[in-house]
Short mmCIF file of C-alpha atoms in Angstrom, two decimals:
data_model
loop_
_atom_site.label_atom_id
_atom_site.label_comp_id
_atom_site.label_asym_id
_atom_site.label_seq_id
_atom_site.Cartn_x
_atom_site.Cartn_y
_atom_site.Cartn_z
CA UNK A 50 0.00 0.00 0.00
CA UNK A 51 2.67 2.45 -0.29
CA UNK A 52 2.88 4.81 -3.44
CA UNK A 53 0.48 3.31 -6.36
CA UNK A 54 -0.48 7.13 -7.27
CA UNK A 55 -1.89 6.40 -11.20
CA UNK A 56 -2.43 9.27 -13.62
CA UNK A 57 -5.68 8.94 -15.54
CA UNK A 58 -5.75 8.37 -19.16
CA UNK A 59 -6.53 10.83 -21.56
CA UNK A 60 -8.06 10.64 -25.07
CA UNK A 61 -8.65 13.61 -27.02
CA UNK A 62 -11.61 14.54 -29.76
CA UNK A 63 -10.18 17.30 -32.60
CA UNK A 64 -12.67 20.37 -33.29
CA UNK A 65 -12.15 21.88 -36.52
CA UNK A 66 -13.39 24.55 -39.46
CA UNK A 67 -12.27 27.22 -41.20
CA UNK A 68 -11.55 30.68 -39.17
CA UNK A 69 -14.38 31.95 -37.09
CA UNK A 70 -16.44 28.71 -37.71
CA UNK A 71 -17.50 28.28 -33.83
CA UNK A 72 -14.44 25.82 -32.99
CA UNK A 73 -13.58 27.77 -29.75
CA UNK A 74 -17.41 28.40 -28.70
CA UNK A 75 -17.69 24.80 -28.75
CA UNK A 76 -15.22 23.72 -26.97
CA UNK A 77 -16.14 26.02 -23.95
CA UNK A 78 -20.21 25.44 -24.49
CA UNK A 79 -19.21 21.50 -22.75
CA UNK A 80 -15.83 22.10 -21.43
CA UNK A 81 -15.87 21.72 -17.62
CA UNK A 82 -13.07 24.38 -17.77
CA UNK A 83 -13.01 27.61 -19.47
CA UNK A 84 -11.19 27.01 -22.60
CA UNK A 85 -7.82 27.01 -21.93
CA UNK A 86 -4.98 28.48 -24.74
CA UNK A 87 -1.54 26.89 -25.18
CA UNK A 88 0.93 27.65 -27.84
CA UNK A 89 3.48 25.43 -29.54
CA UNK A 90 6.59 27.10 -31.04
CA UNK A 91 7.39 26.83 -34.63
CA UNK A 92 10.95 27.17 -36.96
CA UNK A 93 10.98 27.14 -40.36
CA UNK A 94 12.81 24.05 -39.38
CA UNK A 95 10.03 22.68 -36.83
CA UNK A 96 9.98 19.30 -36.94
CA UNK A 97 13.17 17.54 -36.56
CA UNK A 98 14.95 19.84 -34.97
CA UNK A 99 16.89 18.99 -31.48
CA UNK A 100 18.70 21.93 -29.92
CA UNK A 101 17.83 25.08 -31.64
CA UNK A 102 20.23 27.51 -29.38
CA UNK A 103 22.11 28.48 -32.33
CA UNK A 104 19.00 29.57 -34.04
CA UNK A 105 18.76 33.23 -34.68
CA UNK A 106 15.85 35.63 -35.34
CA UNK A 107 12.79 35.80 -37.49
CA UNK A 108 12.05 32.11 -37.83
CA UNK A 109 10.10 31.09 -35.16
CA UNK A 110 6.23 31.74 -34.66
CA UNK A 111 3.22 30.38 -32.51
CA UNK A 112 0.38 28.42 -33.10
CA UNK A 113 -2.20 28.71 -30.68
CA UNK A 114 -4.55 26.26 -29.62
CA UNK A 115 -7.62 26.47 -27.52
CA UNK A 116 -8.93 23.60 -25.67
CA UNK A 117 -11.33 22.32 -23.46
CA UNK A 118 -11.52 19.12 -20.91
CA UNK A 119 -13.85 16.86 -19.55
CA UNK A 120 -13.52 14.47 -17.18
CA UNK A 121 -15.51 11.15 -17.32
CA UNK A 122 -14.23 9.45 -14.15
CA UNK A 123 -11.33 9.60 -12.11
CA UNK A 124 -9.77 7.80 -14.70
CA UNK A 125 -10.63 9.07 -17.62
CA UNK A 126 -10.39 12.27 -19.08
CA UNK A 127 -11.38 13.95 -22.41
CA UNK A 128 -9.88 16.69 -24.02
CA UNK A 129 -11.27 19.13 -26.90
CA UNK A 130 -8.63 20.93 -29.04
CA UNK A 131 -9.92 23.42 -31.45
CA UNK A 132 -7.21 23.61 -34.48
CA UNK A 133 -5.41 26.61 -35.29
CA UNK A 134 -6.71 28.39 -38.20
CA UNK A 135 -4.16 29.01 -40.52
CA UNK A 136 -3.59 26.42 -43.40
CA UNK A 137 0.39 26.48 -42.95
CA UNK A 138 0.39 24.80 -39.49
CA UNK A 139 -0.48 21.39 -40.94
CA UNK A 140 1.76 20.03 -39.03
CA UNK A 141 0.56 20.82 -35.72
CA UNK A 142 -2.70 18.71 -37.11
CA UNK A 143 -0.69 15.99 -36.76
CA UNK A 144 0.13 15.95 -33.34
CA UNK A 145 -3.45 16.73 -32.41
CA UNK A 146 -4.84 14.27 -34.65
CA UNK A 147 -2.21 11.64 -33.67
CA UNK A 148 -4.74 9.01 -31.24
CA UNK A 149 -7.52 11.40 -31.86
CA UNK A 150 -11.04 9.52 -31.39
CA UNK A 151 -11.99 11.47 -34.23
CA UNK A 152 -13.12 15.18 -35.66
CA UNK A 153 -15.33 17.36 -35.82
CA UNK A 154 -15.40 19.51 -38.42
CA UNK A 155 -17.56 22.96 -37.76
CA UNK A 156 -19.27 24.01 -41.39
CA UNK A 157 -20.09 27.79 -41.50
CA UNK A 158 -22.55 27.68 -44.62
CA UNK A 159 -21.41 31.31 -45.64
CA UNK A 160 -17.58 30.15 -45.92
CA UNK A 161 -18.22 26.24 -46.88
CA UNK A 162 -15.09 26.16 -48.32
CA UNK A 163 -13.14 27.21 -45.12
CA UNK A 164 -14.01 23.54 -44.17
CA UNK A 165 -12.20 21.95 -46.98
CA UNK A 166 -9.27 21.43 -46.09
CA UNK A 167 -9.96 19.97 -42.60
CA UNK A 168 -12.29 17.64 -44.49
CA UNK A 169 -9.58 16.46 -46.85
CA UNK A 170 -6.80 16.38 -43.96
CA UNK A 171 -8.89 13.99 -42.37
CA UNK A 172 -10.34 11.98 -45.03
CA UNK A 173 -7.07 11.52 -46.59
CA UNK A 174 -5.31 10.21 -42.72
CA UNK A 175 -8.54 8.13 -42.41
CA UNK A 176 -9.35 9.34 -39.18
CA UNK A 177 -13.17 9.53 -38.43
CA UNK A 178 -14.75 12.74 -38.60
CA UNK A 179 -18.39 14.13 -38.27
CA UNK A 180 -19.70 17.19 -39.76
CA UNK A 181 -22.01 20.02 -37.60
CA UNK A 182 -23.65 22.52 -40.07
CA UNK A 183 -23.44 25.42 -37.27
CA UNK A 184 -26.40 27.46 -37.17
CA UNK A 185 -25.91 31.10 -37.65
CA UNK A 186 -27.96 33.78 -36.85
CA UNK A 187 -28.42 35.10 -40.45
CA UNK A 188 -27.28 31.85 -41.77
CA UNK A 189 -29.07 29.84 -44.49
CA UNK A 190 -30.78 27.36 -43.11
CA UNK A 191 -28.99 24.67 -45.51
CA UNK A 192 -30.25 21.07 -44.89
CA UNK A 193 -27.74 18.46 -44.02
CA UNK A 194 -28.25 16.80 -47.45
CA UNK A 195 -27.63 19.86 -49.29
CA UNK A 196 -24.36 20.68 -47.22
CA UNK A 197 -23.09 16.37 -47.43
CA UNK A 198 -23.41 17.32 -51.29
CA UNK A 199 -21.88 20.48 -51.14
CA UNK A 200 -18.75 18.93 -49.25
CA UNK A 201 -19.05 15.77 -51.33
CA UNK A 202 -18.12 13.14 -48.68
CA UNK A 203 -19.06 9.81 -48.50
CA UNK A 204 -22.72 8.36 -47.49
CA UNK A 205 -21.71 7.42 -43.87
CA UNK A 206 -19.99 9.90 -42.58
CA UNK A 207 -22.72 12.11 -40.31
CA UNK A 208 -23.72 15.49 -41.00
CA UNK A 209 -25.95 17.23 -38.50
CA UNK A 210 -27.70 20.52 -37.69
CA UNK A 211 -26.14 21.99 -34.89
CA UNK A 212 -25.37 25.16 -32.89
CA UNK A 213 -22.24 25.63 -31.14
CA UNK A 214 -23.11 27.89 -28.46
CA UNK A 215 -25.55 25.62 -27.53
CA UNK A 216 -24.53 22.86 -24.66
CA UNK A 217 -26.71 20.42 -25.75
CA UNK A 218 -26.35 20.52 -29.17
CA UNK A 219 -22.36 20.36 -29.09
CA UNK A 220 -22.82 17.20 -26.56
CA UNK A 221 -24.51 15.57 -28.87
CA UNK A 222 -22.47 16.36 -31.77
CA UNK A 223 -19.79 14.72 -29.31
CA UNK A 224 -22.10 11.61 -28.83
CA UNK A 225 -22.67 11.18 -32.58
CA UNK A 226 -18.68 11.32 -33.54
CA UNK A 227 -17.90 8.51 -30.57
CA UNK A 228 -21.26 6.48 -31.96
CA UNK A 229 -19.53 6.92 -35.58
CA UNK A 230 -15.66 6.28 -34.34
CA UNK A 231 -17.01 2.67 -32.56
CA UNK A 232 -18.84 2.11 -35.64
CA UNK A 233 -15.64 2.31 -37.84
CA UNK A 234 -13.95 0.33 -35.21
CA UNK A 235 -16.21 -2.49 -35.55
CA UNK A 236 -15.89 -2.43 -39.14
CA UNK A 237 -12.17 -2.34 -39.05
CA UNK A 238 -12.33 -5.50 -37.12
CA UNK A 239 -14.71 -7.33 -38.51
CA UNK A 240 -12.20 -7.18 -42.22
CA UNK A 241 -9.41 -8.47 -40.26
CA UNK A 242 -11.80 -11.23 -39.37
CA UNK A 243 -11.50 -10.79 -35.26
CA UNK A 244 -15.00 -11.77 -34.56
CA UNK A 245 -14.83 -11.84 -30.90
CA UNK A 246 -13.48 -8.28 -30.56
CA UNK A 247 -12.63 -6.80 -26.95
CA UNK A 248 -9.17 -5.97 -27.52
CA UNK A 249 -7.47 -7.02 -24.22
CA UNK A 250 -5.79 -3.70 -22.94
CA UNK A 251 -5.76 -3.95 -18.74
CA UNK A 252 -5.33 -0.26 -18.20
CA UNK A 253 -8.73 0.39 -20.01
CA UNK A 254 -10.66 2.43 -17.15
CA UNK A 255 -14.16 1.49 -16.19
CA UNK A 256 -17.27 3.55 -16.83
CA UNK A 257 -18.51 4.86 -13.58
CA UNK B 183 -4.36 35.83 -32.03
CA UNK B 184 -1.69 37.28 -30.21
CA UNK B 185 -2.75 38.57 -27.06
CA UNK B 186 -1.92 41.56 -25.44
CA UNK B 187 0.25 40.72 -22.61
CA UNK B 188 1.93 38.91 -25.08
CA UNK B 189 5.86 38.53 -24.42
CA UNK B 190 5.59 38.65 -28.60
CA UNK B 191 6.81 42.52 -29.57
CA UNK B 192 5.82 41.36 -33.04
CA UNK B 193 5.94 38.33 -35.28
CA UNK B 194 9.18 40.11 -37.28
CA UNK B 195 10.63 40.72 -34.18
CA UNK B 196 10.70 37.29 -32.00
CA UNK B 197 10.61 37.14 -28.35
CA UNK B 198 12.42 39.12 -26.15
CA UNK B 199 13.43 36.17 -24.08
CA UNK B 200 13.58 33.12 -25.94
CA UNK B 201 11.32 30.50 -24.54
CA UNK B 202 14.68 27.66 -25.11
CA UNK B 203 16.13 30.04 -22.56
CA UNK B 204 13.91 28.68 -19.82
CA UNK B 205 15.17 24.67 -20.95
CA UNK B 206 18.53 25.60 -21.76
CA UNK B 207 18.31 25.34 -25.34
CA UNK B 208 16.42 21.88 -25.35
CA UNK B 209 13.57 21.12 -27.19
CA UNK B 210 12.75 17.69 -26.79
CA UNK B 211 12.00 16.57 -23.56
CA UNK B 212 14.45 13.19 -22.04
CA UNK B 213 12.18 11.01 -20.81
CA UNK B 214 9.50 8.65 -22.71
CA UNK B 215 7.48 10.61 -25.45
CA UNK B 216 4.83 12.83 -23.88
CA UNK B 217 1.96 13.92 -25.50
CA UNK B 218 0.15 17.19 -25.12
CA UNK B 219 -2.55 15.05 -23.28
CA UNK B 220 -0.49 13.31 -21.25
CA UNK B 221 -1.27 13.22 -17.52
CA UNK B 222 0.72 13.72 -15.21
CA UNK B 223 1.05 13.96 -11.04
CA UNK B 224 3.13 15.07 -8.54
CA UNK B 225 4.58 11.93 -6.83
CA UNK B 226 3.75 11.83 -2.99
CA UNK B 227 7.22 10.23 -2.19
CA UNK B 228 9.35 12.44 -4.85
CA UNK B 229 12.97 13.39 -4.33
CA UNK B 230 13.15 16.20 -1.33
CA UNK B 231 16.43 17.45 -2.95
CA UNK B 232 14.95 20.90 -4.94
CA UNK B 233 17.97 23.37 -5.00
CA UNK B 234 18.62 22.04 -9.13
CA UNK B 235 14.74 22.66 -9.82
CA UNK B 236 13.52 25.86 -11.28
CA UNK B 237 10.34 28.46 -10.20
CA UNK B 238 8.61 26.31 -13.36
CA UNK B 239 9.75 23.36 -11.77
CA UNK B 240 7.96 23.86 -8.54
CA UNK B 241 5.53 25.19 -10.13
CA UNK B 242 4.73 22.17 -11.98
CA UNK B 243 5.23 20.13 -8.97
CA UNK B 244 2.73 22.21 -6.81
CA UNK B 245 0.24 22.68 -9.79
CA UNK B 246 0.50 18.90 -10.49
CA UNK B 247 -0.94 17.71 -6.80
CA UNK B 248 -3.91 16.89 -9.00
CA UNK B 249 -3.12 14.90 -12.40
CA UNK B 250 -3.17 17.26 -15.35
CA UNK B 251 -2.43 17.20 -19.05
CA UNK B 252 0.92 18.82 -19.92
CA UNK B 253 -0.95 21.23 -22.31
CA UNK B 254 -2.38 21.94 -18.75
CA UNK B 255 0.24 22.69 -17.36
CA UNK B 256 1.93 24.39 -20.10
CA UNK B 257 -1.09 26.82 -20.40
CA UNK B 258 -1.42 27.74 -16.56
CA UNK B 259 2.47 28.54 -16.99
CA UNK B 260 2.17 30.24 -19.55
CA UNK B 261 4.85 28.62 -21.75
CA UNK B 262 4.54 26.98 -25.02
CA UNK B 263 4.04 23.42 -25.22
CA UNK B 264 7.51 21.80 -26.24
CA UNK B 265 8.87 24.17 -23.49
CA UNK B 266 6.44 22.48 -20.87
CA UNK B 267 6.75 18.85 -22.11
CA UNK B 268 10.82 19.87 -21.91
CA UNK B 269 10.38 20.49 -18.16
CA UNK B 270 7.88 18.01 -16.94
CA UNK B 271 10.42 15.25 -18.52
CA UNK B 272 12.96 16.70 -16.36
CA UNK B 273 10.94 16.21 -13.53
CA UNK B 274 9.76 12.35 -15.06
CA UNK B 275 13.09 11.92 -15.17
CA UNK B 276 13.87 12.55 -11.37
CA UNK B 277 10.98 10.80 -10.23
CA UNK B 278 9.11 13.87 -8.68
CA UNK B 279 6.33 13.14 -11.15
CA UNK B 280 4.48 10.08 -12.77
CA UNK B 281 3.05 10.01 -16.20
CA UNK B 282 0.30 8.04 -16.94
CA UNK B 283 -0.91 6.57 -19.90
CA UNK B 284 -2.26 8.42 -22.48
CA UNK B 285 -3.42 6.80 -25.16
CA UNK B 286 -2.18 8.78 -27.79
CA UNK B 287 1.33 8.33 -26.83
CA UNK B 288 1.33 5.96 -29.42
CA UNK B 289 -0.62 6.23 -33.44
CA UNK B 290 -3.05 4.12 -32.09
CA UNK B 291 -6.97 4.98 -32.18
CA UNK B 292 -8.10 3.86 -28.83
CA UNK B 293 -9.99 0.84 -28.15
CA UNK B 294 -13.01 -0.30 -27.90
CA UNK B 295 -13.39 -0.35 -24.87
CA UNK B 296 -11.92 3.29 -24.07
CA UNK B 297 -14.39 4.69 -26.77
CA UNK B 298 -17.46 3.10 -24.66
CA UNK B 299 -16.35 4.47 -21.30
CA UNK B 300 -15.74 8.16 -23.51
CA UNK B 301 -19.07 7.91 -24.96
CA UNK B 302 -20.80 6.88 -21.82
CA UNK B 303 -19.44 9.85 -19.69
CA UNK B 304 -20.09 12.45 -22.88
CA UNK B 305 -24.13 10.91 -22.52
CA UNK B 306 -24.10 11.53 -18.75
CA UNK B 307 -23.40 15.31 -19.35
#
């Protein structure tokens, strides 16, 4: 009984769109937290790179991200992380998409094609993603159908009507990427012919 | 998205103290891989020897009593990310804090299982 102090796990969800889509409003609309803001340096080297004393001016930058947190149990904790905005931090997508459950990807039906290239980033990594059309106030009210054409993705990824400043709405938007990510799972498996599923991973914490 | 008690003068003009300057010019932390979702916690039983530990050190160690991510810990520091995953390896490293496992540490989607308990706690809301 002496010192068996565990750290939860953590799994993370990614929340993405183009610039001003309603990524940070979600994350804070069922973040337990206010969102929090952390910010990775960047060289024109970036990646790569081990000791960069020598390094002189005018090539570093930030990236900001904003993110959000909610814990499921003691042992079990679930981060949001809205990605930064600018296109030329791709690779900062890959860290945050790196064990990701999965994405959602905020559509702002005045700017649909700020969502593109989230939509390809993760299409093209294979990482699951859902679609919210956020509702606007002065929006058009496009139908999910219309907007799944629009974006031209495939027939099983979900699109839903949502509204990011609203708690329930991003929840569920949450619950229907998870539902969708298990889904994909379960497919996954059932090709490489596993049948009885239930990986066996001990450190997998209980539901409450 | 620079805000205004930004260290940043400008984006031209880099910081005035360079955030390496806090880790010594290091930018990858020593000990396993962490992830920016990587918990960690202040170990009850860690080394009492603190005179080679900086102000983020303790600061870590103190806000760590309770298991946080590192982007956490980096945020309530207010230092970038590598520089926070830089200095809560060097406190890994010495045993003052325990990491636990985060799933993403590897490429791995997680399981099953994981996914059920996440989708069970996101219904409870």
């Amino acid at each position: 009984m002496s010192e068996t102090l565990t750290a939860p796990t953590a799994v993370k969800i990614v929340i993405a769109g183009g610039f001003g889509a309603g990524k940070t409003t979600m994350v804070g609309s069922v973040s337990e937290i206010v969102p929090l803001r952390t910010e990775e340096v960047l060289t024109e080297a970036s990646a790569g790179v081990d000791d960069l004393a020598g390094i002189e001016e005018k090539n570093t930058t930030t990236v900001a991200l904003d993110f959000g947190r909610i814990t499921i149990n003691q042992q079990l904790v679930l981060y949001l992380f809205g990605t930064p905005g600018q296109d030329r931090f791709w690779f900062m997508w890959n860290e945050l998409a790196r064990g990701a459950i999965g994405a959602v990807v905020i559509v702002d039906t005045r700017r649909i094609e700020a969502s593109f290239p989230a939509i390809d980033f993760f299409e093209s990594r294979g990482i699951p993603f859902i679609v919210t059309v956020n509702q606007f106030d002065g929006s058009i009210p496009y139908g999910a159908e219309e907007v799944r054409h629009a974006l031209d993705i495939d027939d099983e990824v979900p699109v839903v009507v949502s509204d990011a400043r609203n708690r329930e709405a991003a929840k569920n938007a949450l619950v229907e990427l998870i539902e969708y990510s298990i889904r994909r799972l379960d497919e996954t498996e059932g090709e490489a012919g596993a049948g009885d599923g239930e990986p066996v991973d001990s450190e997998v914490p209980a539901a409450q | 998205m620079a805000r205004e008690d930004d260290v940043w003068l400008d984006e031209a003009a880099g910081p005035l103290v360079r955030p390496y300057a806090m880790t010594r010019g290091r930018t990858r932390p020593t000990s396993p891989e962490l992830d920016m979702v990587t918990q960690v916690v202040t170990a009850r039983r860690g080394t009492t020897d603190r005179s080679g530990l900086s102000v983020e050190h303790l600061d870590i160690l103190e806000l760590c009593k309770r298991p946080l991510s590192i982007a956490e810990v980096a945020s309530y520091l207010d230092v970038p990310l590598v520089v926070g995953k830089v200095l809560v390896g060097d406190l890994i490293e010495r045993g003052d804090l325990i990491a636990g496992s985060a799933s993403s540490r590897t490429a791995e989607m997680p399981n099953r299982k994981l996914l059920q308990a996440v989708l069970d706690g996101v219904r409870r809301l």
